[in-house]
PDB file of C-alpha atoms in Angstrom:
ATOM      1  CA  UNK A  24     342.981  10.234  -7.256  1.00 55.00           C
ATOM      2  CA  UNK A  25     343.456  13.944  -7.711  1.00 45.00           C
ATOM      3  CA  UNK A  26     341.011  14.862  -4.958  1.00 46.00           C
ATOM      4  CA  UNK A  27     341.801  14.843  -1.254  1.00 39.00           C
ATOM      5  CA  UNK A  28     340.266  11.706   0.260  1.00 41.00           C
ATOM      6  CA  UNK A  29     337.683  12.170   2.981  1.00 44.00           C
ATOM      7  CA  UNK A  30     337.912  10.202   6.217  1.00 44.00           C
ATOM      8  CA  UNK A  31     334.458   8.730   5.753  1.00 55.00           C
ATOM      9  CA  UNK A  32     333.424   6.251   3.092  1.00 59.00           C
ATOM     10  CA  UNK A  33     330.564   7.735   1.038  1.00 66.00           C
ATOM     11  CA  UNK A  34     327.394   5.699   0.569  1.00 63.00           C
ATOM     12  CA  UNK A  35     327.065   4.037  -2.854  1.00 64.00           C
ATOM     13  CA  UNK A  36     324.763   5.791  -5.311  1.00 75.00           C
ATOM     14  CA  UNK A  37     322.466   4.216  -7.872  1.00 87.00           C
ATOM     15  CA  UNK A  38     324.025   1.880 -10.380  1.00 92.00           C
ATOM     16  CA  UNK A  39     325.064   3.287 -13.726  1.00 96.00           C
ATOM     17  CA  UNK A  40     323.873   1.803 -16.997  1.00 96.00           C
ATOM     18  CA  UNK A  41     324.797   2.037 -20.694  1.00 97.00           C
ATOM     19  CA  UNK A  42     323.767   5.446 -21.965  1.00 96.00           C
ATOM     20  CA  UNK A  43     324.612   7.226 -18.705  1.00 96.00           C
ATOM     21  CA  UNK A  44     327.429   9.753 -18.810  1.00 96.00           C
ATOM     22  CA  UNK A  45     330.294  10.273 -16.394  1.00 96.00           C
ATOM     23  CA  UNK A  46     331.878  13.677 -15.736  1.00 96.00           C
ATOM     24  CA  UNK A  47     335.372  14.406 -16.983  1.00 96.00           C
ATOM     25  CA  UNK A  48     338.097  14.121 -14.365  1.00 97.00           C
ATOM     26  CA  UNK A  49     341.843  13.699 -13.996  1.00 97.00           C
ATOM     27  CA  UNK A  50     343.121  10.694 -12.054  1.00 97.00           C
ATOM     28  CA  UNK A  51     346.583  10.207 -10.605  1.00 96.00           C
ATOM     29  CA  UNK A  52     347.858   6.627 -10.986  1.00 97.00           C
ATOM     30  CA  UNK A  53     350.201   5.274  -8.318  1.00 96.00           C
ATOM     31  CA  UNK A  54     352.832   4.966 -11.080  1.00 94.00           C
ATOM     32  CA  UNK A  55     352.983   7.186 -14.155  1.00 93.00           C
ATOM     33  CA  UNK A  56     351.509  10.527 -15.224  1.00 95.00           C
ATOM     34  CA  UNK A  57     347.955  11.777 -14.587  1.00 96.00           C
ATOM     35  CA  UNK A  58     345.281  10.569 -16.996  1.00 96.00           C
ATOM     36  CA  UNK A  59     341.961  11.882 -18.216  1.00 97.00           C
ATOM     37  CA  UNK A  60     338.730   9.907 -17.896  1.00 97.00           C
ATOM     38  CA  UNK A  61     337.062   9.913 -20.327  1.00 97.00           C
ATOM     39  CA  UNK A  62     339.982   9.838 -22.750  1.00 97.00           C
ATOM     40  CA  UNK A  63     339.152  12.061 -25.755  1.00 95.00           C
ATOM     41  CA  UNK A  64     341.078   9.753 -28.106  1.00 96.00           C
ATOM     42  CA  UNK A  65     339.894   6.255 -27.122  1.00 97.00           C
ATOM     43  CA  UNK A  66     337.585   4.196 -24.977  1.00 98.00           C
ATOM     44  CA  UNK A  67     338.493   3.582 -21.346  1.00 98.00           C
ATOM     45  CA  UNK A  68     337.846   0.345 -19.484  1.00 98.00           C
ATOM     46  CA  UNK A  69     337.515   1.223 -15.799  1.00 98.00           C
ATOM     47  CA  UNK A  70     337.503  -1.764 -13.502  1.00 98.00           C
ATOM     48  CA  UNK A  71     337.001  -1.704  -9.758  1.00 97.00           C
ATOM     49  CA  UNK A  72     338.950  -4.230  -7.712  1.00 95.00           C
ATOM     50  CA  UNK A  73     339.378  -4.761  -3.958  1.00 91.00           C
ATOM     51  CA  UNK A  74     342.495  -4.148  -1.835  1.00 87.00           C
ATOM     52  CA  UNK A  75     346.237  -4.120  -2.562  1.00 87.00           C
ATOM     53  CA  UNK A  76     347.596  -7.646  -2.744  1.00 86.00           C
ATOM     54  CA  UNK A  77     344.153  -9.262  -3.137  1.00 89.00           C
ATOM     55  CA  UNK A  78     344.997 -12.726  -4.548  1.00 89.00           C
ATOM     56  CA  UNK A  79     341.785 -12.980  -6.582  1.00 91.00           C
ATOM     57  CA  UNK A  80     342.297  -9.522  -8.080  1.00 92.00           C
ATOM     58  CA  UNK A  81     345.890 -10.408  -8.955  1.00 91.00           C
ATOM     59  CA  UNK A  82     344.719 -13.589 -10.684  1.00 91.00           C
ATOM     60  CA  UNK A  83     342.403 -11.600 -12.945  1.00 94.00           C
ATOM     61  CA  UNK A  84     344.826  -8.747 -13.575  1.00 94.00           C
ATOM     62  CA  UNK A  85     347.465 -11.220 -14.707  1.00 92.00           C
ATOM     63  CA  UNK A  86     345.107 -12.300 -17.513  1.00 95.00           C
ATOM     64  CA  UNK A  87     344.611  -8.642 -18.462  1.00 97.00           C
ATOM     65  CA  UNK A  88     348.347  -7.905 -18.389  1.00 96.00           C
ATOM     66  CA  UNK A  89     349.111 -10.880 -20.644  1.00 96.00           C
ATOM     67  CA  UNK A  90     346.787  -9.466 -23.334  1.00 97.00           C
ATOM     68  CA  UNK A  91     347.357  -5.770 -22.707  1.00 97.00           C
ATOM     69  CA  UNK A  92     348.814  -5.115 -26.164  1.00 97.00           C
ATOM     70  CA  UNK A  93     345.739  -6.698 -27.744  1.00 98.00           C
ATOM     71  CA  UNK A  94     343.493  -4.473 -25.612  1.00 98.00           C
ATOM     72  CA  UNK A  95     345.450  -1.392 -26.670  1.00 97.00           C
ATOM     73  CA  UNK A  96     345.204  -2.369 -30.349  1.00 97.00           C
ATOM     74  CA  UNK A  97     341.429  -2.499 -29.922  1.00 97.00           C
ATOM     75  CA  UNK A  98     341.530   1.187 -28.947  1.00 97.00           C
ATOM     76  CA  UNK A  99     340.905   0.658 -25.235  1.00 98.00           C
ATOM     77  CA  UNK A 100     342.807   2.169 -22.321  1.00 98.00           C
ATOM     78  CA  UNK A 101     342.867   0.100 -19.138  1.00 98.00           C
ATOM     79  CA  UNK A 102     342.373   1.819 -15.755  1.00 98.00           C
ATOM     80  CA  UNK A 103     342.117  -0.207 -12.537  1.00 98.00           C
ATOM     81  CA  UNK A 104     340.964   1.111  -9.159  1.00 97.00           C
ATOM     82  CA  UNK A 105     341.707  -0.309  -5.702  1.00 96.00           C
ATOM     83  CA  UNK A 106     340.462   0.992  -2.359  1.00 94.00           C
ATOM     84  CA  UNK A 107     343.917   0.922  -0.737  1.00 93.00           C
ATOM     85  CA  UNK A 108     346.268   3.861  -0.031  1.00 92.00           C
ATOM     86  CA  UNK A 109     348.642   4.720  -2.870  1.00 93.00           C
ATOM     87  CA  UNK A 110     351.815   3.965  -0.917  1.00 90.00           C
ATOM     88  CA  UNK A 111     350.609   0.454  -0.076  1.00 90.00           C
ATOM     89  CA  UNK A 112     349.184  -0.207  -3.527  1.00 91.00           C
ATOM     90  CA  UNK A 113     352.339   0.876  -5.352  1.00 91.00           C
ATOM     91  CA  UNK A 114     354.338  -2.048  -3.921  1.00 85.00           C
ATOM     92  CA  UNK A 115     351.877  -4.557  -5.379  1.00 87.00           C
ATOM     93  CA  UNK A 116     351.154  -3.149  -8.851  1.00 90.00           C
ATOM     94  CA  UNK A 117     354.277  -1.317 -10.059  1.00 86.00           C
ATOM     95  CA  UNK A 118     354.940  -4.145 -12.555  1.00 89.00           C
ATOM     96  CA  UNK A 119     351.565  -3.873 -14.309  1.00 94.00           C
ATOM     97  CA  UNK A 120     351.508  -2.340 -17.828  1.00 96.00           C
ATOM     98  CA  UNK A 121     348.379  -0.235 -17.256  1.00 97.00           C
ATOM     99  CA  UNK A 122     347.255   2.549 -14.950  1.00 97.00           C
ATOM    100  CA  UNK A 123     346.317   1.667 -11.367  1.00 97.00           C
ATOM    101  CA  UNK A 124     344.580   4.276  -9.203  1.00 97.00           C
ATOM    102  CA  UNK A 125     344.185   4.361  -5.428  1.00 96.00           C
ATOM    103  CA  UNK A 126     340.775   5.387  -4.067  1.00 96.00           C
ATOM    104  CA  UNK A 127     341.085   4.660  -0.323  1.00 94.00           C
ATOM    105  CA  UNK A 128     338.055   6.790   0.539  1.00 93.00           C
ATOM    106  CA  UNK A 129     335.985   4.898  -2.067  1.00 94.00           C
ATOM    107  CA  UNK A 130     334.761   8.117  -3.632  1.00 95.00           C
ATOM    108  CA  UNK A 131     334.623   6.718  -7.159  1.00 96.00           C
ATOM    109  CA  UNK A 132     333.266   3.403  -5.879  1.00 95.00           C
ATOM    110  CA  UNK A 133     330.327   5.358  -4.459  1.00 94.00           C
ATOM    111  CA  UNK A 134     329.919   7.503  -7.572  1.00 95.00           C
ATOM    112  CA  UNK A 135     329.746   4.427  -9.806  1.00 96.00           C
ATOM    113  CA  UNK A 136     327.480   2.512  -7.413  1.00 95.00           C
ATOM    114  CA  UNK A 137     330.081  -0.202  -6.716  1.00 95.00           C
ATOM    115  CA  UNK A 138     329.207  -2.061  -3.533  1.00 90.00           C
ATOM    116  CA  UNK A 139     330.620  -4.457  -0.962  1.00 82.00           C
ATOM    117  CA  UNK A 140     328.641  -7.468   0.230  1.00 84.00           C
ATOM    118  CA  UNK A 141     329.402 -10.678   2.093  1.00 82.00           C
ATOM    119  CA  UNK A 142     328.224 -12.663  -0.938  1.00 79.00           C
ATOM    120  CA  UNK A 143     331.488 -11.596  -2.565  1.00 77.00           C
ATOM    121  CA  UNK A 144     333.188 -14.369  -0.599  1.00 79.00           C
ATOM    122  CA  UNK A 145     330.244 -16.621   0.258  1.00 79.00           C
ATOM    123  CA  UNK A 146     329.020 -17.286  -3.290  1.00 83.00           C
ATOM    124  CA  UNK A 147     330.386 -20.727  -4.285  1.00 84.00           C
ATOM    125  CA  UNK A 148     330.947 -19.532  -7.856  1.00 84.00           C
ATOM    126  CA  UNK A 149     333.867 -17.456  -6.592  1.00 78.00           C
ATOM    127  CA  UNK A 150     335.530 -20.189  -4.520  1.00 77.00           C
ATOM    128  CA  UNK A 151     337.621 -21.786  -7.308  1.00 80.00           C
ATOM    129  CA  UNK A 152     339.219 -18.402  -8.039  1.00 82.00           C
ATOM    130  CA  UNK A 153     339.853 -17.829  -4.331  1.00 76.00           C
ATOM    131  CA  UNK A 154     341.675 -21.169  -4.132  1.00 81.00           C
ATOM    132  CA  UNK A 155     343.673 -20.523  -7.329  1.00 79.00           C
ATOM    133  CA  UNK A 156     344.555 -16.992  -6.309  1.00 75.00           C
ATOM    134  CA  UNK A 157     345.670 -18.027  -2.814  1.00 77.00           C
ATOM    135  CA  UNK A 158     347.744 -20.918  -4.217  1.00 78.00           C
ATOM    136  CA  UNK A 159     349.447 -18.683  -6.768  1.00 71.00           C
ATOM    137  CA  UNK A 160     350.196 -16.076  -4.079  1.00 69.00           C
ATOM    138  CA  UNK A 161     351.658 -18.764  -1.792  1.00 67.00           C
ATOM    139  CA  UNK A 162     353.954 -20.052  -4.560  1.00 61.00           C
ATOM    140  CA  UNK A 163     355.116 -16.499  -5.256  1.00 63.00           C
ATOM    141  CA  UNK A 164     355.940 -15.923  -1.596  1.00 55.00           C
ATOM    142  CA  UNK A 165     357.882 -19.186  -1.399  1.00 57.00           C
ATOM    143  CA  UNK A 166     359.916 -18.081  -4.407  1.00 58.00           C
ATOM    144  CA  UNK A 167     360.624 -14.718  -2.825  1.00 58.00           C
ATOM    145  CA  UNK A 168     358.253 -12.785  -5.060  1.00 64.00           C
ATOM    146  CA  UNK A 169     355.358 -10.608  -3.955  1.00 62.00           C
ATOM    147  CA  UNK A 170     354.190  -9.867  -0.456  1.00 63.00           C
ATOM    148  CA  UNK A 171     351.171 -10.474   1.702  1.00 57.00           C
ATOM    149  CA  UNK A 172     348.362  -7.912   1.772  1.00 57.00           C
ATOM    150  CA  UNK A 173     348.127  -5.754   4.872  1.00 58.00           C
ATOM    151  CA  UNK A 174     346.449  -7.508   7.804  1.00 61.00           C
ATOM    152  CA  UNK A 175     344.053  -4.588   8.294  1.00 62.00           C
ATOM    153  CA  UNK A 176     341.897  -3.493   5.376  1.00 64.00           C
ATOM    154  CA  UNK A 177     339.964  -0.313   6.286  1.00 70.00           C
ATOM    155  CA  UNK A 178     337.982  -0.578   3.041  1.00 68.00           C
ATOM    156  CA  UNK A 179     336.946  -4.133   3.865  1.00 72.00           C
ATOM    157  CA  UNK A 180     337.452  -7.510   2.190  1.00 73.00           C
ATOM    158  CA  UNK A 181     333.965  -8.028   0.751  1.00 79.00           C
ATOM    159  CA  UNK A 182     334.104  -5.718  -2.244  1.00 86.00           C
ATOM    160  CA  UNK A 183     332.382  -6.754  -5.464  1.00 93.00           C
ATOM    161  CA  UNK A 184     334.084  -6.134  -8.820  1.00 95.00           C
ATOM    162  CA  UNK A 185     332.658  -3.878 -11.508  1.00 97.00           C
ATOM    163  CA  UNK A 186     333.524  -3.016 -15.111  1.00 98.00           C
ATOM    164  CA  UNK A 187     332.655   0.018 -17.218  1.00 98.00           C
ATOM    165  CA  UNK A 188     333.525   0.839 -20.809  1.00 98.00           C
ATOM    166  CA  UNK A 189     333.486   4.610 -21.285  1.00 98.00           C
ATOM    167  CA  UNK A 190     333.439   6.251 -24.730  1.00 98.00           C
ATOM    168  CA  UNK A 191     335.513   9.373 -25.509  1.00 97.00           C
ATOM    169  CA  UNK A 192     332.393  11.532 -25.057  1.00 97.00           C
ATOM    170  CA  UNK A 193     331.863  10.217 -21.501  1.00 97.00           C
ATOM    171  CA  UNK A 194     329.013   7.836 -22.320  1.00 97.00           C
ATOM    172  CA  UNK A 195     329.014   4.407 -20.722  1.00 98.00           C
ATOM    173  CA  UNK A 196     328.679   1.910 -23.578  1.00 98.00           C
ATOM    174  CA  UNK A 197     328.733  -1.254 -21.429  1.00 98.00           C
ATOM    175  CA  UNK A 198     328.723  -2.022 -17.699  1.00 98.00           C
ATOM    176  CA  UNK A 199     328.866  -5.019 -15.399  1.00 98.00           C
ATOM    177  CA  UNK A 200     328.355  -5.238 -11.625  1.00 97.00           C
ATOM    178  CA  UNK A 201     329.813  -8.471 -10.284  1.00 95.00           C
ATOM    179  CA  UNK A 202     327.752 -10.833  -8.144  1.00 93.00           C
ATOM    180  CA  UNK A 203     330.747 -12.485  -6.480  1.00 93.00           C
ATOM    181  CA  UNK A 204     334.456 -11.917  -5.985  1.00 90.00           C
ATOM    182  CA  UNK A 205     335.492 -13.247  -9.416  1.00 93.00           C
ATOM    183  CA  UNK A 206     332.544 -12.066 -11.496  1.00 95.00           C
ATOM    184  CA  UNK A 207     334.018  -9.650 -14.005  1.00 96.00           C
ATOM    185  CA  UNK A 208     334.540  -9.316 -17.751  1.00 98.00           C
ATOM    186  CA  UNK A 209     337.117 -11.589 -19.287  1.00 97.00           C
ATOM    187  CA  UNK A 210     339.433 -10.006 -21.828  1.00 98.00           C
ATOM    188  CA  UNK A 211     337.387 -11.607 -24.607  1.00 98.00           C
ATOM    189  CA  UNK A 212     334.190 -10.037 -23.228  1.00 98.00           C
ATOM    190  CA  UNK A 213     335.890  -6.648 -22.986  1.00 98.00           C
ATOM    191  CA  UNK A 214     337.049  -6.861 -26.595  1.00 98.00           C
ATOM    192  CA  UNK A 215     333.554  -7.853 -27.717  1.00 98.00           C
ATOM    193  CA  UNK A 216     332.031  -4.839 -25.937  1.00 98.00           C
ATOM    194  CA  UNK A 217     334.660  -2.557 -27.497  1.00 97.00           C
ATOM    195  CA  UNK A 218     333.922  -3.896 -30.980  1.00 97.00           C
ATOM    196  CA  UNK A 219     330.172  -3.465 -30.476  1.00 95.00           C
ATOM    197  CA  UNK A 220     330.683   0.111 -29.305  1.00 93.00           C
ATOM    198  CA  UNK A 221     332.786   0.873 -32.384  1.00 88.00           C
ATOM    199  CA  UNK A 222     330.126  -0.600 -34.663  1.00 85.00           C
ATOM    200  CA  UNK A 223     327.231   1.247 -33.031  1.00 81.00           C
ATOM    201  CA  UNK A 224     325.875   4.312 -34.887  1.00 75.00           C
ATOM    202  CA  UNK A 225     326.981   7.626 -33.435  1.00 64.00           C
TER     203      UNK A 225
END
């Protein structure tokens, strides 16, 4: 992020909903040039993930990376936030084809009303993804690829995912707050929301 992080995690604010507007800002990805949100030329999909190296997050982001060109053709820019420090995050996400932003103080998490809760891990609906993500991470380590997440996670391990589609004028056109660790938009759902936003009257 372009702001100096505070040492204290801010309390989450009220949840945002379609029709709400977000202020313009410049974010600094861990790799690549600064970017504007909202983007005056296209919609932005902002998704909130957990910590650097999170196996469940990596499982989902792989599906996004595989269809990134399709997302771009739909006129959507992908921006992913993690609540880990930039130097730690960079080692895990440098290969991804979209912007990844570090928010270790959880300032934007609070602004967008994105919460952490123990149900992130305790909800049985998320367990299959936890197993798949852990298995995929283990195979990668055995093959000499990837690395384990840091043992200590100051931002916690119980974060819930969230997705927001933001129009060029700053309006939120669609939003989702996850109920468990793997409760987020699929790429197909994202593309559907983008198409609906394009078809909506101005």
